[in-house]
CSV table of N, CA and C and ligand atoms in Angstrom, one decimal:
chain,number,residue,atom,x,y,z
A,1362,MET,N,87.9,120.6,7.2
A,1362,MET,CA,89.2,121.2,6.9
A,1362,MET,C,89.6,122.4,7.8
A,1363,GLU,N,88.5,123.2,8.2
A,1363,GLU,CA,88.8,124.3,9.1
A,1363,GLU,C,89.3,123.8,10.4
A,1364,TYR,N,88.9,122.6,10.8
A,1364,TYR,CA,89.3,122.0,12.1
A,1364,TYR,C,90.8,121.7,12.0
A,1365,ILE,N,91.3,121.1,10.9
A,1365,ILE,CA,92.7,120.8,10.7
A,1365,ILE,C,93.5,122.2,10.7
A,1366,LYS,N,93.0,123.1,9.9
A,1366,LYS,CA,93.7,124.4,9.8
A,1366,LYS,C,93.9,125.0,11.2
A,1367,ALA,N,92.9,124.9,12.0
A,1367,ALA,CA,92.9,125.5,13.3
A,1367,ALA,C,94.0,124.8,14.2
A,1368,HIS,N,94.4,123.6,13.8
A,1368,HIS,CA,95.4,122.9,14.6
A,1368,HIS,C,96.8,122.9,13.9
A,1369,VAL,N,97.0,123.7,12.8
A,1369,VAL,CA,98.3,123.8,12.2
A,1369,VAL,C,99.0,125.1,12.9
A,1370,ARG,N,100.2,124.9,13.4
A,1370,ARG,CA,100.9,126.0,14.1
A,1370,ARG,C,101.9,126.7,13.1
A,1371,ASP,N,101.8,128.0,13.0
A,1371,ASP,CA,102.8,128.7,12.3
A,1371,ASP,C,104.0,129.1,13.2
A,1372,VAL,N,105.2,128.6,12.8
A,1372,VAL,CA,106.4,128.9,13.6
A,1372,VAL,C,107.3,129.9,12.7
A,1373,MET,N,107.4,131.1,13.2
A,1373,MET,CA,108.2,132.1,12.5
A,1373,MET,C,109.7,131.8,12.5
A,1374,ASP,N,110.4,132.1,11.4
A,1374,ASP,CA,111.8,132.1,11.3
A,1374,ASP,C,112.4,130.7,11.7
A,1375,PHE,N,111.7,129.6,11.3
A,1375,PHE,CA,112.2,128.3,11.4
A,1375,PHE,C,112.2,127.6,10.1
A,1376,PRO,N,113.2,126.9,9.7
A,1376,PRO,CA,114.5,126.7,10.4
A,1376,PRO,C,115.5,127.9,10.2
A,1377,THR,N,115.1,128.8,9.2
A,1377,THR,CA,116.0,130.0,9.1
A,1377,THR,C,115.1,131.2,9.0
A,1378,LYS,N,115.7,132.4,9.2
A,1378,LYS,CA,115.0,133.6,9.2
A,1378,LYS,C,114.2,133.9,7.9
A,1379,GLY,N,113.0,134.3,8.1
A,1379,GLY,CA,112.1,134.6,7.0
A,1379,GLY,C,111.2,133.5,6.6
A,1380,ILE,N,111.4,132.3,7.1
A,1380,ILE,CA,110.5,131.1,6.8
A,1380,ILE,C,109.4,131.1,7.8
A,1381,VAL,N,108.2,130.9,7.3
A,1381,VAL,CA,107.0,130.6,8.2
A,1381,VAL,C,106.8,129.1,8.1
A,1382,PHE,N,107.2,128.4,9.1
A,1382,PHE,CA,107.1,126.9,9.1
A,1382,PHE,C,105.7,126.5,9.5
A,1383,LYS,N,105.1,125.7,8.6
A,1383,LYS,CA,103.8,125.1,8.9
A,1383,LYS,C,104.0,123.8,9.7
A,1384,ASP,N,103.8,123.9,11.0
A,1384,ASP,CA,104.0,122.8,11.9
A,1384,ASP,C,102.8,121.9,12.1
A,1385,LEU,N,102.9,120.7,11.6
A,1385,LEU,CA,101.7,119.8,11.7
A,1385,LEU,C,101.7,119.0,13.0
A,1386,THR,N,102.7,119.1,13.8
A,1386,THR,CA,102.7,118.2,15.1
A,1386,THR,C,101.6,118.6,16.0
A,1387,THR,N,101.1,119.8,15.9
A,1387,THR,CA,100.0,120.3,16.7
A,1387,THR,C,98.7,119.7,16.2
A,1388,ALA,N,98.6,119.3,14.9
A,1388,ALA,CA,97.4,118.6,14.3
A,1388,ALA,C,97.5,117.1,14.6
A,1389,PHE,N,98.7,116.6,14.4
A,1389,PHE,CA,98.9,115.1,14.6
A,1389,PHE,C,98.6,114.7,16.1
A,1390,LYS,N,98.9,115.6,17.0
A,1390,LYS,CA,98.7,115.2,18.5
A,1390,LYS,C,97.2,115.3,18.9
A,1391,ASP,N,96.4,115.9,18.0
A,1391,ASP,CA,95.0,116.1,18.4
A,1391,ASP,C,94.2,114.9,17.7
A,1392,PRO,N,93.6,114.0,18.5
A,1392,PRO,CA,93.0,112.8,18.0
A,1392,PRO,C,92.0,113.1,16.9
A,1393,ARG,N,91.2,114.1,17.0
A,1393,ARG,CA,90.2,114.3,16.0
A,1393,ARG,C,90.8,114.9,14.7
A,1394,ALA,N,91.8,115.7,14.8
A,1394,ALA,CA,92.5,116.3,13.6
A,1394,ALA,C,93.3,115.1,12.9
A,1395,LEU,N,93.9,114.3,13.7
A,1395,LEU,CA,94.6,113.1,13.1
A,1395,LEU,C,93.7,112.2,12.3
A,1396,HIS,N,92.5,112.0,12.9
A,1396,HIS,CA,91.5,111.1,12.3
A,1396,HIS,C,91.0,111.8,11.0
A,1397,ILE,N,90.7,113.1,11.0
A,1397,ILE,CA,90.2,113.8,9.8
A,1397,ILE,C,91.3,113.7,8.7
A,1398,ILE,N,92.5,114.0,9.1
A,1398,ILE,CA,93.6,114.0,8.1
A,1398,ILE,C,93.6,112.6,7.4
A,1399,GLY,N,93.6,111.5,8.2
A,1399,GLY,CA,93.7,110.2,7.7
A,1399,GLY,C,92.5,109.9,6.8
A,1400,TRP,N,91.3,110.3,7.2
A,1400,TRP,CA,90.1,110.0,6.5
A,1400,TRP,C,90.1,110.8,5.2
A,1401,ASP,N,90.4,112.1,5.3
A,1401,ASP,CA,90.3,113.0,4.1
A,1401,ASP,C,91.4,112.6,3.1
A,1402,LEU,N,92.6,112.2,3.5
A,1402,LEU,CA,93.6,111.8,2.6
A,1402,LEU,C,93.1,110.6,1.8
A,1403,SER,N,92.6,109.6,2.6
A,1403,SER,CA,92.2,108.3,2.0
A,1403,SER,C,91.1,108.5,1.0
A,1404,GLN,N,90.1,109.5,1.3
A,1404,GLN,CA,89.0,109.7,0.3
A,1404,GLN,C,89.5,110.1,-1.0
A,1405,LEU,N,90.6,110.7,-1.1
A,1405,LEU,CA,91.2,111.2,-2.4
A,1405,LEU,C,91.6,110.0,-3.3
A,1406,TYR,N,91.9,108.9,-2.7
A,1406,TYR,CA,92.4,107.7,-3.4
A,1406,TYR,C,91.7,106.4,-3.3
A,1407,ARG,N,90.4,106.5,-2.8
A,1407,ARG,CA,89.7,105.3,-2.5
A,1407,ARG,C,89.5,104.3,-3.7
A,1408,ASP,N,89.2,104.9,-4.9
A,1408,ASP,CA,88.9,104.1,-6.0
A,1408,ASP,C,90.0,104.0,-7.0
A,1409,LYS,N,91.2,104.3,-6.6
A,1409,LYS,CA,92.4,104.3,-7.5
A,1409,LYS,C,93.2,103.1,-7.6
A,1410,GLY,N,92.9,102.1,-6.8
A,1410,GLY,CA,93.7,100.8,-6.8
A,1410,GLY,C,95.1,101.0,-6.3
A,1411,VAL,N,95.3,101.9,-5.4
A,1411,VAL,CA,96.7,102.2,-4.9
A,1411,VAL,C,97.2,100.9,-4.1
A,1412,THR,N,98.4,100.5,-4.5
A,1412,THR,CA,99.1,99.4,-3.8
A,1412,THR,C,100.2,99.8,-2.9
A,1413,LYS,N,100.9,101.0,-3.2
A,1413,LYS,CA,102.0,101.4,-2.3
A,1413,LYS,C,101.9,102.9,-2.0
A,1414,VAL,N,102.1,103.3,-0.8
A,1414,VAL,CA,102.3,104.7,-0.5
A,1414,VAL,C,103.7,104.9,-0.1
A,1415,VAL,N,104.4,105.9,-0.8
A,1415,VAL,CA,105.8,106.2,-0.6
A,1415,VAL,C,105.8,107.5,0.3
A,1416,GLY,N,106.4,107.4,1.5
A,1416,GLY,CA,106.5,108.6,2.4
A,1416,GLY,C,107.9,109.2,2.3
A,1417,ILE,N,108.0,110.5,2.3
A,1417,ILE,CA,109.3,111.2,2.2
A,1417,ILE,C,109.8,111.5,3.6
A,1418,GLU,N,111.0,111.1,3.9
A,1418,GLU,CA,111.6,111.3,5.3
A,1418,GLU,C,111.6,112.8,5.6
A,1419,SER,N,111.3,113.1,6.8
A,1419,SER,CA,110.7,112.2,7.8
A,1419,SER,C,109.3,112.6,8.1
A,1420,ARG,N,108.9,113.8,7.8
A,1420,ARG,CA,107.5,114.2,8.2
A,1420,ARG,C,106.5,113.5,7.3
A,1421,GLY,N,106.9,113.0,6.1
A,1421,GLY,CA,106.0,112.3,5.2
A,1421,GLY,C,105.7,110.9,5.7
A,1422,PHE,N,106.5,110.4,6.7
A,1422,PHE,CA,106.2,109.0,7.2
A,1422,PHE,C,104.9,109.0,8.0
A,1423,ILE,N,104.5,110.1,8.6
A,1423,ILE,CA,103.4,110.1,9.5
A,1423,ILE,C,102.1,110.0,8.6
A,1424,GLY,N,101.8,111.0,7.8
A,1424,GLY,CA,100.6,110.9,7.0
A,1424,GLY,C,100.7,109.7,6.0
A,1425,GLY,N,101.9,109.4,5.5
A,1425,GLY,CA,102.0,108.3,4.5
A,1425,GLY,C,101.6,107.0,5.1
A,1426,SER,N,102.0,106.7,6.4
A,1426,SER,CA,101.6,105.5,7.0
A,1426,SER,C,100.1,105.4,7.2
A,1427,ILE,N,99.6,106.5,7.6
A,1427,ILE,CA,98.1,106.5,7.9
A,1427,ILE,C,97.4,106.2,6.6
A,1428,LEU,N,97.8,106.9,5.5
A,1428,LEU,CA,97.2,106.8,4.2
A,1428,LEU,C,97.3,105.3,3.7
A,1429,ALA,N,98.5,104.7,3.9
A,1429,ALA,CA,98.7,103.3,3.4
A,1429,ALA,C,97.7,102.4,4.2
A,1430,PHE,N,97.7,102.6,5.5
A,1430,PHE,CA,96.8,101.8,6.4
A,1430,PHE,C,95.3,101.9,5.9
A,1431,GLU,N,94.9,103.1,5.7
A,1431,GLU,CA,93.5,103.4,5.3
A,1431,GLU,C,93.1,102.8,4.0
A,1432,LEU,N,94.1,102.7,3.1
A,1432,LEU,CA,93.9,102.2,1.7
A,1432,LEU,C,94.1,100.7,1.6
A,1433,GLY,N,94.7,100.1,2.7
A,1433,GLY,CA,95.0,98.7,2.6
A,1433,GLY,C,96.2,98.5,1.7
A,1434,ALA,N,97.1,99.5,1.6
A,1434,ALA,CA,98.3,99.5,0.7
A,1434,ALA,C,99.5,99.3,1.5
A,1435,GLY,N,100.7,99.0,0.9
A,1435,GLY,CA,101.9,98.9,1.6
A,1435,GLY,C,102.6,100.3,1.8
A,1436,PHE,N,103.5,100.4,2.7
A,1436,PHE,CA,104.3,101.7,2.9
A,1436,PHE,C,105.7,101.5,2.5
A,1437,VAL,N,106.3,102.5,1.8
A,1437,VAL,CA,107.7,102.5,1.4
A,1437,VAL,C,108.3,103.8,1.8
A,1438,PRO,N,109.5,103.8,2.5
A,1438,PRO,CA,110.1,105.0,2.8
A,1438,PRO,C,111.1,105.5,1.8
A,1439,VAL,N,111.1,106.8,1.5
A,1439,VAL,CA,112.2,107.4,0.8
A,1439,VAL,C,113.0,108.2,1.8
A,1440,ARG,N,114.4,107.8,1.9
A,1440,ARG,CA,115.1,108.3,3.0
A,1440,ARG,C,116.4,109.1,2.6
A,1441,LYS,N,117.0,109.8,3.6
A,1441,LYS,CA,118.2,110.5,3.4
A,1441,LYS,C,119.3,109.5,3.2
A,1442,PRO,N,120.5,109.9,2.6
A,1442,PRO,CA,121.5,108.9,2.3
A,1442,PRO,C,122.0,108.1,3.5
A,1443,GLY,N,122.3,106.8,3.2
A,1443,GLY,CA,122.9,106.0,4.2
A,1443,GLY,C,122.0,105.4,5.3
A,1444,LYS,N,120.7,105.6,5.2
A,1444,LYS,CA,119.8,105.1,6.2
A,1444,LYS,C,119.1,103.8,5.8
A,1445,LEU,N,119.0,103.5,4.5
A,1445,LEU,CA,118.3,102.3,4.1
A,1445,LEU,C,119.3,101.2,4.0
A,1446,PRO,N,119.0,100.0,4.6
A,1446,PRO,CA,120.1,99.0,4.7
A,1446,PRO,C,120.4,98.2,3.5
A,1447,ALA,N,119.4,98.0,2.6
A,1447,ALA,CA,119.7,97.1,1.4
A,1447,ALA,C,120.0,97.9,0.2
A,1448,ASP,N,120.0,97.3,-1.0
A,1448,ASP,CA,120.4,97.9,-2.2
A,1448,ASP,C,119.5,99.1,-2.6
A,1449,THR,N,120.0,100.2,-2.9
A,1449,THR,CA,119.2,101.4,-3.1
A,1449,THR,C,119.5,102.1,-4.5
A,1450,LEU,N,118.4,102.9,-4.9
A,1450,LEU,CA,118.6,103.8,-6.0
A,1450,LEU,C,118.7,105.2,-5.4
A,1451,LYS,N,119.5,106.1,-6.0
A,1451,LYS,CA,119.7,107.4,-5.4
A,1451,LYS,C,119.4,108.5,-6.4
A,1452,MET,N,119.0,109.6,-5.9
A,1452,MET,CA,118.7,110.8,-6.7
A,1452,MET,C,119.2,112.0,-6.0
A,1453,SER,N,120.0,112.8,-6.7
A,1453,SER,CA,120.5,114.1,-6.2
A,1453,SER,C,119.7,115.2,-6.8
A,1454,TYR,N,119.5,116.3,-6.0
A,1454,TYR,CA,118.7,117.4,-6.5
A,1454,TYR,C,119.2,118.7,-5.9
A,1455,LYS,N,119.0,119.8,-6.6
A,1455,LYS,CA,119.5,121.1,-6.1
A,1455,LYS,C,118.6,121.7,-5.1
A,1456,LYS,N,119.2,122.2,-4.0
A,1456,LYS,CA,118.5,123.0,-3.0
A,1456,LYS,C,118.9,124.4,-3.1
A,1457,GLU,N,118.4,125.3,-2.3
A,1457,GLU,CA,118.8,126.7,-2.4
A,1457,GLU,C,120.3,126.9,-2.3
A,1458,TYR,N,120.9,126.1,-1.3
A,1458,TYR,CA,122.3,126.1,-1.1
A,1458,TYR,C,122.8,124.7,-1.3
A,1459,GLY,N,123.6,124.4,-2.3
A,1459,GLY,CA,124.1,123.0,-2.4
A,1459,GLY,C,123.1,122.0,-3.0
A,1460,THR,N,123.5,120.7,-2.8
A,1460,THR,CA,122.6,119.7,-3.3
A,1460,THR,C,122.2,118.7,-2.1
A,1461,ASP,N,121.2,117.9,-2.4
A,1461,ASP,CA,120.7,116.9,-1.4
A,1461,ASP,C,120.5,115.6,-2.2
A,1462,THR,N,120.5,114.5,-1.5
A,1462,THR,CA,120.3,113.2,-2.1
A,1462,THR,C,119.2,112.4,-1.3
A,1463,ILE,N,118.4,111.7,-2.0
A,1463,ILE,CA,117.4,110.8,-1.4
A,1463,ILE,C,117.6,109.4,-2.0
A,1464,GLU,N,117.1,108.4,-1.2
A,1464,GLU,CA,117.3,107.0,-1.6
A,1464,GLU,C,116.0,106.2,-1.5
A,1465,ILE,N,115.8,105.2,-2.3
A,1465,ILE,CA,114.7,104.2,-2.1
A,1465,ILE,C,115.3,102.8,-2.3
A,1466,HIS,N,114.8,101.8,-1.6
A,1466,HIS,CA,115.2,100.5,-1.9
A,1466,HIS,C,114.8,100.1,-3.3
A,1467,ARG,N,115.8,99.5,-4.0
A,1467,ARG,CA,115.6,99.1,-5.4
A,1467,ARG,C,114.4,98.1,-5.6
A,1468,ASP,N,114.1,97.3,-4.6
A,1468,ASP,CA,113.1,96.3,-4.7
A,1468,ASP,C,111.7,96.8,-4.1
A,1469,ALA,N,111.7,98.1,-3.8
A,1469,ALA,CA,110.5,98.6,-3.0
A,1469,ALA,C,109.2,98.7,-3.9
A,1470,ILE,N,109.4,99.0,-5.2
A,1470,ILE,CA,108.3,99.2,-6.1
A,1470,ILE,C,108.4,98.3,-7.3
A,1471,SER,N,107.3,97.7,-7.7
A,1471,SER,CA,107.3,96.9,-8.9
A,1471,SER,C,106.5,97.5,-10.0
A,1472,GLU,N,106.6,96.9,-11.2
A,1472,GLU,CA,105.8,97.4,-12.4
A,1472,GLU,C,104.3,97.3,-12.3
A,1473,ASP,N,103.9,96.5,-11.3
A,1473,ASP,CA,102.4,96.3,-11.1
A,1473,ASP,C,101.8,97.4,-10.2
A,1474,ASP,N,102.7,98.1,-9.5
A,1474,ASP,CA,102.3,99.0,-8.5
A,1474,ASP,C,101.6,100.3,-9.0
A,1475,VAL,N,100.6,100.7,-8.2
A,1475,VAL,CA,100.0,102.0,-8.3
A,1475,VAL,C,100.4,102.8,-7.1
A,1476,VAL,N,101.1,103.9,-7.3
A,1476,VAL,CA,101.9,104.5,-6.1
A,1476,VAL,C,101.3,105.9,-5.8
A,1477,VAL,N,101.2,106.2,-4.5
A,1477,VAL,CA,101.0,107.6,-4.1
A,1477,VAL,C,102.2,108.0,-3.3
A,1478,LEU,N,102.9,109.1,-3.8
A,1478,LEU,CA,104.0,109.7,-3.0
A,1478,LEU,C,103.4,110.7,-2.1
A,1479,HIS,N,103.8,110.7,-0.8
A,1479,HIS,CA,103.2,111.6,0.1
A,1479,HIS,C,104.3,112.4,0.9
A,1480,ASP,N,104.1,113.7,1.1
A,1480,ASP,CA,104.9,114.5,2.1
A,1480,ASP,C,103.9,115.4,2.8
A,1481,ASP,N,104.4,116.0,3.9
A,1481,ASP,CA,103.4,116.8,4.7
A,1481,ASP,C,103.2,118.2,4.0
A,1482,VAL,N,104.2,118.8,3.5
A,1482,VAL,CA,104.1,120.2,3.0
A,1482,VAL,C,104.8,120.3,1.6
A,1483,LEU,N,104.0,120.9,0.6
A,1483,LEU,CA,104.6,121.2,-0.7
A,1483,LEU,C,105.1,122.7,-0.6
A,1484,ALA,N,106.4,122.8,-0.7
A,1484,ALA,CA,107.0,124.2,-0.7
A,1484,ALA,C,107.5,124.5,-2.1
A,1485,THR,N,108.8,124.4,-2.4
A,1485,THR,CA,109.3,124.6,-3.7
A,1485,THR,C,109.1,123.4,-4.6
A,1486,GLY,N,108.9,122.3,-4.0
A,1486,GLY,CA,108.6,121.1,-4.8
A,1486,GLY,C,109.9,120.3,-5.2
A,1487,GLY,N,111.0,120.8,-4.8
A,1487,GLY,CA,112.3,120.2,-5.2
A,1487,GLY,C,112.5,118.8,-4.7
A,1488,THR,N,112.1,118.6,-3.5
A,1488,THR,CA,112.3,117.3,-2.9
A,1488,THR,C,111.3,116.3,-3.5
A,1489,MET,N,110.1,116.7,-3.7
A,1489,MET,CA,109.1,115.7,-4.3
A,1489,MET,C,109.4,115.5,-5.8
A,1490,ALA,N,109.9,116.5,-6.5
A,1490,ALA,CA,110.3,116.2,-7.9
A,1490,ALA,C,111.4,115.2,-8.0
A,1491,ALA,N,112.3,115.2,-7.1
A,1491,ALA,CA,113.4,114.2,-7.1
A,1491,ALA,C,112.8,112.8,-6.7
A,1492,ALA,N,111.9,112.8,-5.7
A,1492,ALA,CA,111.3,111.5,-5.3
A,1492,ALA,C,110.4,110.9,-6.5
A,1493,VAL,N,109.8,111.8,-7.3
A,1493,VAL,CA,109.0,111.3,-8.4
A,1493,VAL,C,109.9,110.6,-9.4
A,1494,GLU,N,111.1,111.3,-9.7
A,1494,GLU,CA,112.0,110.7,-10.6
A,1494,GLU,C,112.5,109.4,-10.2
A,1495,LEU,N,112.8,109.3,-8.9
A,1495,LEU,CA,113.3,108.1,-8.3
A,1495,LEU,C,112.3,106.9,-8.5
A,1496,VAL,N,111.0,107.2,-8.2
A,1496,VAL,CA,110.0,106.2,-8.3
A,1496,VAL,C,109.7,105.9,-9.8
A,1497,LYS,N,109.8,106.9,-10.6
A,1497,LYS,CA,109.6,106.7,-12.1
A,1497,LYS,C,110.6,105.7,-12.6
A,1498,SER,N,111.8,105.7,-12.1
A,1498,SER,CA,112.8,104.8,-12.6
A,1498,SER,C,112.6,103.4,-12.3
A,1499,LEU,N,111.6,103.1,-11.4
A,1499,LEU,CA,111.2,101.7,-11.1
A,1499,LEU,C,109.9,101.3,-11.9
A,1500,HIS,N,109.4,102.2,-12.7
A,1500,HIS,CA,108.4,101.9,-13.7
A,1500,HIS,C,107.1,101.4,-13.1
A,1501,PRO,N,106.5,102.0,-12.1
A,1501,PRO,CA,105.2,101.6,-11.7
A,1501,PRO,C,104.1,101.9,-12.7
A,1502,LYS,N,102.9,101.3,-12.6
A,1502,LYS,CA,101.8,101.5,-13.5
A,1502,LYS,C,101.4,103.0,-13.5
A,1503,LYS,N,101.3,103.6,-12.3
A,1503,LYS,CA,100.8,104.9,-12.2
A,1503,LYS,C,101.4,105.6,-10.9
A,1504,ILE,N,101.6,106.9,-11.0
A,1504,ILE,CA,102.1,107.7,-9.9
A,1504,ILE,C,101.2,108.8,-9.6
A,1505,TYR,N,100.8,108.9,-8.3
A,1505,TYR,CA,100.1,110.1,-7.8
A,1505,TYR,C,100.9,110.8,-6.8
A,1506,VAL,N,100.7,112.1,-6.6
A,1506,VAL,CA,101.5,112.9,-5.6
A,1506,VAL,C,100.5,113.6,-4.6
A,1507,ASN,N,100.8,113.5,-3.3
A,1507,ASN,CA,99.9,114.1,-2.4
A,1507,ASN,C,100.6,114.8,-1.2
A,1508,PHE,N,100.0,115.9,-0.7
A,1508,PHE,CA,100.5,116.6,0.4
A,1508,PHE,C,99.3,116.9,1.3
A,1509,ILE,N,99.6,117.2,2.6
A,1509,ILE,CA,98.6,117.7,3.5
A,1509,ILE,C,98.4,119.2,3.2
A,1510,ILE,N,99.5,119.9,3.2
A,1510,ILE,CA,99.5,121.3,3.0
A,1510,ILE,C,100.3,121.7,1.7
A,1511,GLU,N,99.7,122.7,1.0
A,1511,GLU,CA,100.3,123.2,-0.2
A,1511,GLU,C,100.5,124.7,0.0
A,1512,LEU,N,101.8,125.2,-0.2
A,1512,LEU,CA,102.0,126.6,0.0
A,1512,LEU,C,102.0,127.2,-1.4
A,1513,GLU,N,100.9,127.7,-1.9
A,1513,GLU,CA,100.7,128.1,-3.3
A,1513,GLU,C,101.6,129.2,-3.8
A,1514,ALA,N,102.0,130.1,-2.9
A,1514,ALA,CA,102.8,131.2,-3.3
A,1514,ALA,C,104.2,130.7,-3.8
A,1515,LEU,N,104.6,129.5,-3.4
A,1515,LEU,CA,105.9,129.0,-3.9
A,1515,LEU,C,105.9,128.2,-5.2
A,1516,HIS,N,104.6,128.0,-5.7
A,1516,HIS,CA,104.5,127.4,-7.0
A,1516,HIS,C,105.2,126.0,-7.1
A,1517,GLY,N,105.1,125.2,-6.1
A,1517,GLY,CA,105.8,123.9,-6.1
A,1517,GLY,C,105.2,123.0,-7.2
A,1518,ARG,N,104.0,123.2,-7.5
A,1518,ARG,CA,103.4,122.3,-8.6
A,1518,ARG,C,104.1,122.4,-9.9
A,1519,ASP,N,104.7,123.6,-10.1
A,1519,ASP,CA,105.4,123.8,-11.4
A,1519,ASP,C,106.7,123.0,-11.5
A,1520,ALA,N,107.2,122.6,-10.3
A,1520,ALA,CA,108.4,121.8,-10.3
A,1520,ALA,C,108.1,120.3,-10.6
A,1521,LEU,N,106.8,119.9,-10.6
A,1521,LEU,CA,106.5,118.5,-10.7
A,1521,LEU,C,106.1,118.2,-12.1
A,1522,PRO,N,106.3,117.0,-12.6
A,1522,PRO,CA,106.0,116.6,-14.0
A,1522,PRO,C,104.5,116.7,-14.3
A,1523,ASP,N,104.1,117.0,-15.5
A,1523,ASP,CA,102.7,117.1,-15.9
A,1523,ASP,C,102.0,115.8,-15.8
A,1524,ASP,N,102.7,114.7,-15.9
A,1524,ASP,CA,102.0,113.4,-16.0
A,1524,ASP,C,101.7,112.8,-14.7
A,1525,VAL,N,101.9,113.5,-13.6
A,1525,VAL,CA,101.4,113.0,-12.3
A,1525,VAL,C,100.3,113.9,-11.7
A,1526,GLU,N,99.3,113.3,-11.2
A,1526,GLU,CA,98.2,114.1,-10.6
A,1526,GLU,C,98.6,114.5,-9.2
A,1527,VAL,N,98.4,115.8,-8.9
A,1527,VAL,CA,98.8,116.3,-7.5
A,1527,VAL,C,97.6,116.7,-6.8
A,1528,THR,N,97.5,116.3,-5.5
A,1528,THR,CA,96.4,116.7,-4.6
A,1528,THR,C,97.0,117.2,-3.3
A,1529,SER,N,96.3,118.2,-2.7
A,1529,SER,CA,96.6,118.6,-1.3
A,1529,SER,C,95.3,118.9,-0.6
A,1530,LEU,N,95.4,118.7,0.8
A,1530,LEU,CA,94.2,118.9,1.6
A,1530,LEU,C,93.9,120.3,1.9
A,1531,ILE,N,95.0,121.0,2.2
A,1531,ILE,CA,94.9,122.4,2.6
A,1531,ILE,C,95.8,123.3,1.8
A,1532,LYS,N,95.3,124.4,1.3
A,1532,LYS,CA,96.1,125.4,0.5
A,1532,LYS,C,96.2,126.7,1.3
A,1533,TYR,N,97.4,127.2,1.3
A,1533,TYR,CA,97.7,128.5,1.9
A,1533,TYR,C,98.2,129.5,0.8
B,2538,LIG,P1,110.5,121.7,-0.9
B,2538,LIG,O1,111.0,123.1,-0.9
B,2538,LIG,O2,109.1,121.5,-1.4
B,2538,LIG,O3,111.5,120.7,-1.5
B,2538,LIG,O4,110.4,121.3,0.7
B,2538,LIG,C1,111.5,120.6,1.3
B,2538,LIG,C2,111.0,120.0,2.6
B,2538,LIG,O5,110.8,120.9,3.6
B,2538,LIG,C3,109.6,119.3,2.5
B,2538,LIG,O6,109.7,118.0,3.2
B,2538,LIG,C4,108.6,120.2,3.1
B,2538,LIG,O7,107.7,119.5,3.8
B,2538,LIG,C5,109.5,121.0,4.1
B,2538,LIG,N1,109.1,122.5,4.1
B,2538,LIG,C6,109.6,123.4,3.3
B,2538,LIG,N2,109.1,124.6,3.6
B,2538,LIG,C7,108.2,124.4,4.6
B,2538,LIG,C8,107.4,125.2,5.4
B,2538,LIG,N3,107.3,126.6,5.2
B,2538,LIG,N4,106.7,124.7,6.4
B,2538,LIG,C9,106.8,123.4,6.7
B,2538,LIG,N5,107.6,122.5,6.0
B,2538,LIG,C10,108.3,123.0,5.0
């Protein structure tokens, strides 16, 4: 874990003033850090019978794909509006300023699926809470939620429903 932490870059005032952005590109580009991230993420879900990993656009696509591959599961993207080509379900949610919308293909998840939703960083949890609602509306057997990094001071876990298990590799 210390090895991954040593490869996360803090970028001050990005994307706006006052934000300390946890940049994982410096970890992803390091072969050993990428390997450890993939291995450690997959160890959390080895015995859970996971059939689909849902990655949140766009940074969640990286760890989400690796996790799906490691678990022998399928990968499903949750994307910004207008990006997915077939029939979709949409969910809007409040951001600090205004609202945002995310989408998933309506046929992406079935009732037999055991799903892990993955994003790189848990901040306020607003995005993931909306993604959980979206996936819940497709009625999978079980939903887990996972992040590489959790920013504990922002209490993002409180935004997520009590009936989903949340894990993160690194807490700040
Ligand atoms: P949230 O506030 O949890 O809805 O976060 C919105 C999106 O922005 C998520 O995809 C996070 O990964 C990303 N994000 C928010 N704050 C940070 C941060 N300080 N460092 C890196 N990514 C962030």
